XYZ file of C-alpha atoms in Angstrom:
674
model
C -4.717 12.810 66.562
C -3.768 16.444 67.171
C -0.543 17.389 65.463
C -0.409 14.182 63.496
C 0.013 14.732 59.739
C -2.257 12.707 57.532
C -0.755 11.819 54.151
C -2.582 13.399 51.244
C -4.833 11.063 49.301
C -3.561 10.337 45.795
C -5.433 11.704 42.800
C -7.824 9.344 41.084
C -5.839 9.521 37.865
C -2.384 8.940 39.407
C -0.807 5.898 41.063
C -0.429 6.135 44.821
C 2.871 7.570 45.957
C 5.092 5.448 48.203
C 5.801 6.820 51.663
C 9.465 6.683 52.538
C 8.580 6.191 56.185
C 6.918 2.830 55.499
C 9.513 1.558 53.061
C 11.020 -1.650 54.384
C 14.737 -2.271 54.231
C 15.734 -5.480 52.538
C 16.209 -8.394 54.898
C 19.206 -10.721 54.705
C 17.036 -13.085 52.654
C 16.114 -10.333 50.156
C 18.110 -10.198 46.963
C 19.073 -6.706 45.909
C 18.969 -5.727 42.271
C 22.101 -4.262 40.749
C 22.733 -0.592 41.351
C 21.688 0.243 37.850
C 18.252 -1.297 38.379
C 18.195 -2.419 34.763
C 16.307 -5.748 35.201
C 13.554 -4.071 37.239
C 13.444 -0.949 35.113
C 12.984 -2.706 31.789
C 9.484 -4.086 32.479
C 8.452 -0.747 33.954
C 9.688 1.155 30.930
C 7.996 -1.316 28.600
C 4.700 -0.967 30.449
C 4.972 2.820 30.410
C 5.695 2.917 26.675
C 3.011 0.513 25.433
C 0.716 3.360 24.196
C 3.358 4.011 21.548
C 2.556 0.661 19.930
C -0.959 1.474 18.602
C 0.124 5.029 17.815
C 3.092 3.945 15.690
C 1.088 1.121 14.118
C -1.675 3.535 13.137
C 0.794 5.995 11.619
C 2.503 3.171 9.721
C -0.830 2.030 8.282
C -1.661 5.623 7.410
C 1.675 6.086 5.633
C 1.087 2.905 3.631
C -2.410 4.090 2.699
C -1.146 7.476 1.528
C 1.452 5.821 -0.715
C -1.168 3.527 -2.283
C -4.091 5.946 -2.775
C -4.843 7.265 -6.256
C -6.727 10.581 -6.475
C -6.462 11.058 -10.226
C -10.126 10.117 -10.813
C -12.339 11.102 -7.889
C -16.018 10.218 -7.966
C -18.986 11.721 -6.139
C -17.793 10.130 -2.870
C -14.659 12.234 -2.904
C -11.659 10.952 -1.028
C -13.774 8.268 0.669
C -13.961 6.225 -2.517
C -10.250 6.613 -3.251
C -8.610 5.873 0.113
C -6.716 2.627 0.509
C -8.402 0.293 3.057
C -5.410 0.443 5.395
C -6.302 4.055 6.160
C -9.504 2.956 7.874
C -7.676 0.223 9.766
C -5.102 2.735 10.969
C -7.798 5.115 12.127
C -9.491 2.306 14.085
C -6.184 1.280 15.699
C -5.459 4.876 16.675
C -8.909 5.317 18.217
C -8.607 2.092 20.218
C -5.162 3.053 21.444
C -6.408 6.463 22.520
C -9.401 5.040 24.375
C -7.423 2.552 26.446
C -4.621 5.047 27.045
C -6.827 7.845 28.273
C -8.737 5.479 30.573
C -5.547 4.231 32.247
C -4.827 6.448 35.298
C -1.157 5.456 35.226
C -0.553 7.138 31.864
C 0.626 10.702 31.689
C -1.103 13.329 29.575
C 1.633 13.237 26.966
C 0.244 9.981 25.559
C -3.319 11.259 24.968
C -1.755 14.384 23.457
C 0.370 12.238 21.143
C -2.729 10.329 20.014
C -4.658 13.555 19.389
C -1.772 14.921 17.317
C -1.712 11.639 15.412
C -5.430 12.028 14.775
C -4.951 15.553 13.421
C -2.167 14.347 11.138
C -4.355 11.570 9.748
C -7.353 13.888 9.417
C -5.757 17.072 8.114
C -2.428 16.115 6.538
C -3.735 13.335 4.294
C -5.068 15.726 1.675
C -1.908 17.842 1.744
C 0.142 14.746 0.894
C -2.243 13.240 -1.659
C -3.128 16.320 -3.692
C -0.380 18.149 -5.596
C -2.325 21.434 -5.475
C -4.175 23.177 -2.611
C -7.846 22.443 -2.054
C -10.812 24.840 -1.984
C -11.543 27.672 -4.405
C -11.932 29.992 -1.397
C -8.359 29.251 -0.336
C -7.151 30.273 -3.790
C -9.260 33.414 -3.464
C -7.598 34.319 -0.176
C -4.198 33.742 -1.745
C -5.194 36.293 -4.393
C -6.048 38.821 -1.657
C -2.628 38.292 -0.067
C -1.033 38.739 -3.493
C -2.954 41.985 -3.939
C -1.610 43.356 -0.664
C 1.922 42.416 -1.699
C 1.436 43.985 -5.138
C -0.352 47.196 -4.207
C 1.507 47.751 -0.952
C -1.619 48.912 0.877
C -5.394 48.873 1.270
C -7.800 50.175 -1.371
C -11.479 51.117 -1.367
C -14.525 49.943 -3.310
C -13.952 52.473 -6.119
C -10.888 50.479 -7.053
C -11.792 46.902 -6.068
C -15.580 46.711 -6.094
C -16.994 43.863 -3.994
C -13.504 42.591 -3.199
C -12.822 45.707 -1.140
C -14.482 43.958 1.795
C -11.250 42.044 2.323
C -9.307 45.273 2.578
C -11.757 46.407 5.270
C -10.957 43.313 7.389
C -7.255 42.960 6.522
C -5.851 41.383 9.693
C -5.405 37.831 8.395
C -4.231 38.903 4.953
C -1.727 41.429 6.248
C -0.269 38.797 8.554
C -0.016 36.320 5.665
C 1.649 38.926 3.443
C 4.253 39.449 6.159
C 4.688 35.669 6.473
C 5.207 35.277 2.717
C 7.976 37.870 2.830
C 9.487 36.319 5.945
C 9.598 32.834 4.403
C 10.860 34.141 1.074
C 8.275 32.202 -0.978
C 6.451 33.407 -4.090
C 2.965 33.318 -2.584
C 0.836 31.751 0.128
C -0.068 28.859 -2.191
C 3.349 27.428 -1.377
C 2.190 26.461 2.127
C -1.581 26.876 2.335
C -2.214 23.158 1.682
C -0.844 22.534 5.192
C -2.931 25.245 6.790
C -5.739 22.902 7.975
C -3.224 20.978 10.086
C -1.589 24.128 11.461
C -4.857 25.873 12.320
C -6.243 22.725 13.984
C -3.170 22.396 16.198
C -3.562 26.060 17.175
C -6.962 25.232 18.686
C -5.563 22.710 21.167
C -4.053 25.154 23.682
C -7.132 27.361 24.252
C -9.353 24.290 24.195
C -7.297 22.580 26.900
C -7.259 25.747 29.008
C -11.048 26.009 28.795
C -11.669 22.372 29.704
C -9.154 22.387 32.553
C -11.031 25.310 34.063
C -13.941 23.002 34.870
C -12.410 19.596 35.519
C -9.213 17.869 36.560
C -10.378 14.561 35.120
C -7.910 13.872 32.327
C -10.243 11.273 30.806
C -12.933 13.894 30.331
C -10.526 16.554 29.064
C -8.872 14.457 26.391
C -12.033 12.665 25.290
C -13.649 16.078 24.808
C -10.655 17.241 22.753
C -10.866 14.089 20.623
C -14.585 14.572 20.004
C -14.020 18.215 19.126
C -11.447 17.214 16.508
C -13.630 14.538 14.882
C -16.813 16.661 14.951
C -15.150 19.789 13.554
C -15.859 18.910 9.931
C -17.341 22.180 8.636
C -14.077 23.241 6.992
C -13.234 26.414 8.896
C -9.635 25.212 9.170
C -8.647 25.927 5.562
C -6.553 28.956 4.568
C -9.009 31.608 5.723
C -9.525 34.427 8.239
C -12.100 32.245 10.014
C -9.466 29.662 10.927
C -7.376 32.159 12.877
C -10.337 34.135 14.212
C -11.854 30.974 15.696
C -8.616 30.179 17.536
C -8.497 33.758 18.842
C -12.160 33.461 19.850
C -11.333 30.422 21.976
C -8.319 32.261 23.367
C -10.518 35.126 24.567
C -12.916 32.673 26.197
C -10.032 30.876 27.899
C -8.802 34.167 29.400
C -12.291 35.171 30.509
C -13.136 31.815 32.059
C -9.825 31.473 33.880
C -9.084 35.083 34.876
C -12.468 36.790 35.141
C -14.493 34.200 37.048
C -15.805 34.579 40.604
C -14.033 37.870 41.227
C -17.205 39.499 42.472
C -18.861 36.478 44.053
C -15.797 35.154 45.861
C -16.662 31.547 45.130
C -14.076 28.892 44.672
C -12.429 28.354 41.345
C -11.835 24.990 39.785
C -8.854 24.270 41.947
C -10.682 24.985 45.145
C -9.079 28.359 45.845
C -10.868 31.644 45.655
C -10.389 33.491 42.411
C -10.032 36.706 44.338
C -7.143 35.462 46.456
C -4.594 37.519 44.595
C -3.039 34.756 42.574
C -2.738 37.054 39.571
C 0.240 38.852 41.045
C 2.746 38.722 43.891
C 1.624 39.826 47.298
C 3.175 42.560 49.372
C 3.617 45.158 46.630
C 0.967 47.491 47.953
C 0.238 46.823 51.576
C -0.027 43.571 53.483
C -2.772 42.112 51.300
C -0.861 42.572 48.040
C -3.630 44.485 46.278
C -1.104 46.301 44.103
C 0.141 42.973 42.751
C -3.421 41.872 42.101
C -4.195 45.075 40.190
C -0.990 44.723 38.200
C -1.849 41.158 37.255
C -5.378 42.139 36.274
C -4.003 44.939 34.110
C -1.749 42.488 32.275
C -4.658 40.158 31.545
C -6.827 43.095 30.462
C -4.154 44.126 27.948
C -3.876 40.550 26.658
C -7.637 40.325 26.337
C -7.762 43.603 24.391
C -5.057 42.441 21.977
C -6.894 39.191 21.284
C -10.173 41.025 20.698
C -8.521 43.511 18.329
C -7.021 40.630 16.340
C -10.468 39.026 16.049
C -12.246 42.246 15.068
C -9.816 43.245 12.313
C -9.721 39.761 10.780
C -13.292 38.525 10.385
C -16.856 39.809 10.120
C -18.842 37.099 11.910
C -16.570 35.994 14.762
C -16.801 39.265 16.744
C -20.595 38.937 16.763
C -20.327 35.363 18.026
C -17.886 36.521 20.680
C -20.202 39.304 21.856
C -23.226 37.016 22.314
C -21.078 34.444 24.144
C -19.556 37.000 26.512
C -23.006 38.453 27.125
C -24.324 35.020 28.103
C -21.390 34.525 30.495
C -21.813 37.973 32.034
C -25.419 37.205 32.926
C -24.289 34.459 35.305
C -23.210 35.213 38.861
C -19.929 33.375 38.570
C -18.740 35.410 35.570
C -20.461 38.697 36.291
C -17.536 40.808 35.165
C -18.542 43.224 32.433
C -15.025 44.270 31.451
C -14.499 41.590 28.752
C -17.913 42.250 27.201
C -17.586 46.038 27.264
C -14.065 45.838 25.847
C -15.209 43.634 22.975
C -18.266 45.754 22.157
C -16.275 49.016 22.173
C -13.539 47.653 19.897
C -16.092 46.013 17.592
C -18.178 49.169 17.224
C -15.106 51.333 16.731
C -14.003 49.182 13.800
C -17.493 48.962 12.280
C -17.932 52.748 12.398
C -14.555 53.477 10.807
C -12.700 50.983 8.603
C -15.676 48.670 7.918
C -18.250 51.436 7.451
C -18.238 51.401 3.588
C -19.136 47.714 3.453
C -21.667 47.893 6.278
C -23.390 50.912 4.734
C -23.986 49.006 1.502
C -24.916 45.716 3.193
C -27.067 47.132 5.999
C -30.429 47.038 4.151
C -30.064 43.311 3.371
C -28.835 42.624 6.905
C -31.875 44.355 8.398
C -34.262 42.407 6.144
C -32.735 39.087 7.231
C -33.190 39.749 10.953
C -35.907 37.462 12.290
C -36.239 35.440 9.076
C -35.017 32.177 10.601
C -36.328 30.008 7.768
C -34.386 31.901 5.118
C -31.303 32.170 7.335
C -30.977 28.403 7.709
C -31.968 27.587 4.128
C -29.074 26.488 1.939
C -30.602 27.883 -1.250
C -30.111 27.281 -4.951
C -26.727 25.940 -5.906
C -26.001 24.436 -2.496
C -28.347 21.440 -2.544
C -26.536 18.059 -2.598
C -27.467 16.198 -5.767
C -26.589 12.619 -6.643
C -26.077 9.512 -4.520
C -22.537 10.387 -3.467
C -23.227 13.998 -2.549
C -26.359 13.075 -0.598
C -24.566 10.274 1.286
C -21.672 12.533 2.255
C -24.068 15.255 3.346
C -26.000 12.846 5.547
C -22.786 11.556 7.110
C -21.974 15.102 8.199
C -25.470 15.698 9.532
C -25.493 12.453 11.488
C -22.086 13.216 12.953
C -23.134 16.646 14.219
C -26.514 15.378 15.381
C -24.913 12.506 17.285
C -22.518 14.825 19.102
C -25.362 17.135 20.088
C -27.445 14.180 21.338
C -24.467 12.894 23.304
C -24.035 16.358 24.793
C -27.657 16.310 25.933
C -27.124 12.858 27.456
C -24.024 14.110 29.236
C -25.922 17.044 30.721
C -28.638 14.720 32.025
C -26.261 12.015 33.205
C -23.482 13.982 34.927
C -25.214 16.086 37.544
C -22.000 17.526 38.925
C -21.075 18.986 35.527
C -24.403 20.756 35.159
C -23.401 22.856 38.151
C -19.643 23.158 37.873
C -19.415 23.429 34.065
C -22.529 25.526 33.495
C -20.526 28.156 31.522
C -19.749 25.479 28.924
C -23.480 24.982 28.489
C -23.692 28.691 27.751
C -20.867 28.377 25.223
C -22.870 25.692 23.434
C -26.158 27.614 23.494
C -24.977 31.205 22.946
C -24.502 30.944 19.126
C -28.123 29.843 18.542
C -29.570 33.406 18.425
C -27.394 34.095 15.383
C -29.943 32.127 13.350
C -32.234 35.105 13.845
C -29.633 37.663 12.806
C -28.381 36.636 9.371
C -28.003 33.850 6.814
C -24.290 34.642 6.317
C -24.382 33.581 2.702
C -26.345 30.389 3.449
C -23.573 29.268 5.818
C -24.985 30.365 9.179
C -26.079 26.854 10.154
C -22.531 25.559 9.685
C -20.982 28.453 11.606
C -23.400 28.014 14.511
C -22.522 24.323 14.700
C -18.841 25.168 14.752
C -19.129 27.733 17.557
C -21.335 25.381 19.595
C -18.812 22.578 19.353
C -16.380 23.462 22.212
C -19.143 23.263 24.802
C -21.027 20.420 23.133
C -17.915 18.222 22.841
C -17.261 18.542 26.583
C -20.673 17.229 27.602
C -20.663 14.648 24.801
C -17.435 13.270 26.268
C -19.069 13.182 29.702
C -21.787 10.934 28.254
C -19.163 8.383 27.179
C -17.474 8.164 30.587
C -18.510 6.854 33.990
C -18.869 9.277 36.871
C -16.395 12.098 36.344
C -14.667 14.411 38.764
C -15.361 18.080 38.133
C -12.487 19.459 40.216
C -9.908 18.637 42.829
C -11.906 20.668 45.343
C -14.971 18.525 44.761
C -12.937 15.349 45.176
C -11.594 16.689 48.474
C -15.124 17.557 49.615
C -16.289 14.030 48.802
C -13.348 12.566 50.720
C -14.120 14.759 53.746
C -17.766 13.717 53.668
C -16.777 10.068 53.513
C -14.411 10.549 56.449
C -17.126 12.222 58.524
C -19.551 9.408 57.786
C -16.936 6.861 58.788
C -16.291 8.633 62.105
C -20.010 8.888 62.917
C -20.790 6.323 65.685
C -23.222 3.580 64.844
C -25.962 2.544 67.224
C -24.986 -0.492 69.333
C -28.304 -2.226 68.693
C -27.836 -1.862 64.959
C -24.356 -3.360 65.088
C -25.392 -6.101 67.538
C -28.238 -7.456 65.452
C -26.666 -7.040 62.010
C -26.851 -10.354 60.154
C -24.592 -11.433 57.333
C -26.075 -11.692 53.888
C -26.375 -15.168 52.424
C -27.682 -14.188 48.992
C -26.254 -16.432 46.273
C -23.693 -14.898 43.918
C -25.091 -13.375 40.772
C -24.166 -15.046 37.497
C -21.573 -13.159 35.440
C -23.067 -10.631 33.031
C -21.728 -9.428 29.742
C -20.817 -5.755 30.077
C -22.208 -4.468 26.817
C -22.115 -0.906 28.154
C -18.339 -1.061 28.529
C -17.991 -1.502 24.758
C -20.670 0.955 23.743
C -18.632 4.101 24.483
C -15.511 3.132 22.470
C -17.697 1.962 19.587
C -19.474 5.323 19.542
C -16.122 7.096 19.620
C -14.860 4.940 16.754
C -18.000 5.554 14.681
C -17.638 9.308 15.112
C -13.954 9.167 14.200
C -14.643 7.215 11.022
C -17.595 9.473 10.115
C -15.293 12.493 10.068
C -13.668 11.360 6.816
C -16.797 11.454 4.596
C -18.027 14.581 6.384
C -14.768 16.453 5.825
C -13.431 15.116 2.527
C -16.464 13.545 0.875
C -16.730 16.507 -1.538
C -13.128 16.521 -2.704
C -14.292 16.058 -6.279
C -15.473 19.664 -5.984
C -12.609 20.975 -3.886
C -9.613 19.441 -5.675
C -8.143 21.076 -8.786
C -5.530 18.991 -10.628
C -2.350 20.669 -11.923
C -3.625 20.742 -15.517
C -6.660 22.784 -14.417
C -4.366 25.205 -12.589
C -2.179 25.474 -15.686
C -5.190 26.202 -17.915
C -6.434 29.033 -15.712
C -2.923 30.401 -15.260
C -2.548 30.617 -19.041
C -5.689 32.752 -19.138
C -4.334 35.344 -16.712
C -0.903 35.335 -18.295
C -2.377 36.714 -21.522
C -5.479 38.677 -20.399
C -5.053 42.454 -20.889
C -6.162 44.915 -18.216
C -9.933 45.352 -18.071
C -10.649 41.912 -19.513
C -13.711 39.859 -18.524
C -13.717 36.178 -17.547
C -17.068 34.381 -17.880
C -17.470 30.995 -16.212
C -20.293 28.778 -14.983
C -19.382 29.311 -11.314
C -16.383 30.365 -9.249
C -15.246 26.856 -8.342
C -11.876 26.770 -10.087
C -8.327 27.649 -9.028
C -7.093 31.211 -9.350
C -10.712 32.345 -9.805
C -9.848 35.739 -8.301
C -6.354 36.002 -9.691
C -5.483 39.653 -10.393
C -9.006 40.713 -9.495
C -7.872 44.329 -9.302
C -7.397 44.418 -13.093
C -9.635 41.603 -14.481
C -13.432 41.349 -14.027
C -15.393 38.137 -13.505
C -18.936 36.996 -14.263
C -20.340 33.636 -13.095
C -23.603 33.076 -14.930
C -24.950 30.396 -12.560
C -25.021 33.060 -9.834
C -27.426 35.078 -11.954
C -31.209 35.014 -11.960
C -32.628 31.595 -12.779
C -34.517 32.932 -15.810
C -31.286 34.187 -17.344
C -29.638 30.825 -16.660
C -32.484 29.150 -18.558
C -31.872 31.533 -21.485
C -28.211 30.522 -21.563
C -29.139 26.819 -21.546
C -31.504 27.345 -24.518
C -28.971 29.304 -26.619
C -25.558 29.216 -24.918
C -23.360 30.746 -27.599
C -25.821 33.497 -28.555
C -26.668 34.667 -25.024
C -23.084 34.452 -23.755
C -21.753 36.353 -26.764
C -24.311 39.092 -26.087
C -23.350 39.256 -22.401
C -19.642 39.447 -23.228
C -19.874 41.987 -26.043
C -19.583 45.075 -23.839
C -15.831 44.629 -23.316
C -13.858 47.298 -25.159
C -10.518 46.690 -26.836
C -7.730 46.115 -26.050
C -9.441 44.149 -23.267
C -10.750 40.694 -24.190
C -13.723 38.567 -23.082
C -12.948 34.927 -22.210
C -15.184 31.927 -21.614
C -13.755 29.315 -19.229
C -15.228 25.917 -18.371
C -13.267 23.515 -16.159
C -13.840 20.222 -14.364
C -14.085 22.004 -11.012
C -17.023 24.060 -12.270
C -18.654 20.948 -13.686
C -18.304 19.001 -10.429
C -19.694 21.871 -8.374
C -22.630 22.381 -10.739
C -23.576 18.698 -10.828
C -23.174 17.901 -7.127
C -24.866 21.077 -5.879
C -27.979 20.996 -8.021
C -27.189 23.647 -10.634
C -26.766 22.343 -14.195
C -26.318 18.644 -14.890
C -23.675 17.030 -17.065
C -25.820 17.026 -20.219
C -26.650 20.726 -19.902
C -23.030 21.716 -19.357
C -21.950 19.597 -22.324
C -24.549 21.396 -24.419
C -23.125 24.782 -23.333
C -19.603 23.713 -24.224
C -20.572 22.272 -27.625
C -22.582 25.377 -28.494
C -19.656 27.694 -27.762
C -17.253 25.387 -29.608
C -19.453 25.423 -32.718
C -20.049 29.167 -32.759
C -18.030 31.311 -35.218
C -18.018 34.119 -32.640
C -15.698 32.214 -30.292
C -12.099 31.155 -30.789
C -10.500 28.377 -28.786
C -7.379 29.516 -26.901
C -6.440 26.424 -24.891
C -7.827 23.014 -24.009
C -6.764 20.002 -21.977
C -8.415 17.170 -20.058
C -9.338 19.553 -17.210
C -11.206 22.181 -19.251
C -11.343 24.538 -22.178
C -10.747 28.275 -22.720
C -12.356 30.407 -25.460
C -12.108 34.077 -26.331
C -14.852 36.178 -27.947
C -13.763 37.435 -31.345
C -13.921 41.195 -31.889
C -17.040 42.359 -33.698
C -16.390 43.082 -37.386
């Protein structure tokens, strides 16, 4: 009827609102509740709070598991073989609670968020609580770089630092950490870097949510995609590293581009159904009746924010700016995001940094970088020293591969199954595919395959989540269009003959069927959640350094004079780069394979010859620890018998003197030549 207001249809994920006009007053026979409404409110509050039950139960089981897990003797299965069984039960309870909570349209988004935060705590905080020292030799290396900045008070070039000068040419992360160390008043970053995986993972949630909400209002799809992202992000970029922050900034740039630079030239509708060029970026009326001055002001603010994010990425990490450029280029080639400002801004800032501060490193590395272009086979090859060896290492490696492969297959199924997302969320397909050309560009130290998987994950997780859900709603505008189409079809008159001769159906009722498909999706989600643990922490025998190993290495640097040389099998031990600006290092397993074979044949003789060039008062030390042994055995370098032969040869040689020894390793010094 003209002039009659039709109440707005409720959202699919919210309960219908009650209209005050149709609310009936209580009749004389109706019993009113007390004014407080306590009897009626209690069941409602209990029903609204039930998602807290599996969440709290899971955290209680996790806390019990942490208190009853012993990590003093890790085997080749890492933390997987040491965890108390209640950890796995808690993870299953948490996953089940999340699945039923996110599928309930009456639940608010705070409950899925609480479950995701609980997942991150169980995934990323477990190691921080179980291990008394920080994980990962690379994290200890980055702590040494922060310590160097605090000690030297500024950046230094390759003449002073050698290969380590590359960190001074991308100092953004380290300078920020040096400032944080001073702000917190702690001795070094090692005081808090064990908790960095949890912190950096939480930082990813905001840009990830902004990106997903750009393409859908379906909370089931959004939170399931976030959950899958968390459980499939096993590659370890979240440790104390520039990559952890640069990846969060990378997602932040994409969130700004997708939400503020879409459809401005095409005038198409954004995800909420309104035109992106409608001037929502600023108040209207500041420059004429159409408010163009407010629009320009808002665009300028977002351009400044975008530039700051890009600068932070460029000055912090070598690879992430390249990934960002190829992703923005892919987006700019589409009509919906054909705004070249983000891409041009990123390229200009990236080139400016490469041609100034990073030029010394790039000049030296450019020949190798040019040779690797197009050599896809070599770029994806892991190489010597990175091949899983032994039943445990191979099993953990396959768990990670199956997890990533399953998410990618689910993403493909989601693309084929959800037709509406192929159109509305096409930019997320580009986000998943854009990193693939980087295989052609470089090997990135045999890690390119892992980095490509990581940068593909935001887009892949979205479509993988779509494969686990029934028909999803891409946007509120699309839901409104579907409702309008249904209303038009309902108002369309039917032919009288068709209605007159319509006969009722007398087909017998179908027998009840078991809905196996309804259980398939949560089981897949649970399998992926459980597979994260071996993928992420299955190599903790390599990555964990007990306090006695830290103490042994610390004793070395406490007594080493300036200019000393430390010789070790590989760099997998704590404090490996401690005081690198005054002490040199040599890891013989990084050398040519023929020289490694010479050392195995005559360890004491060849090592003494290699270490003899150190001039007094500097000393030459030989260090062998359990971290080096674990890395060598599990990554296909030297086996246990060969390493024992090296140690026994050095111990029996009159040219070496033992300085310190404990259950985690041994330290020798080369005697001065007589």
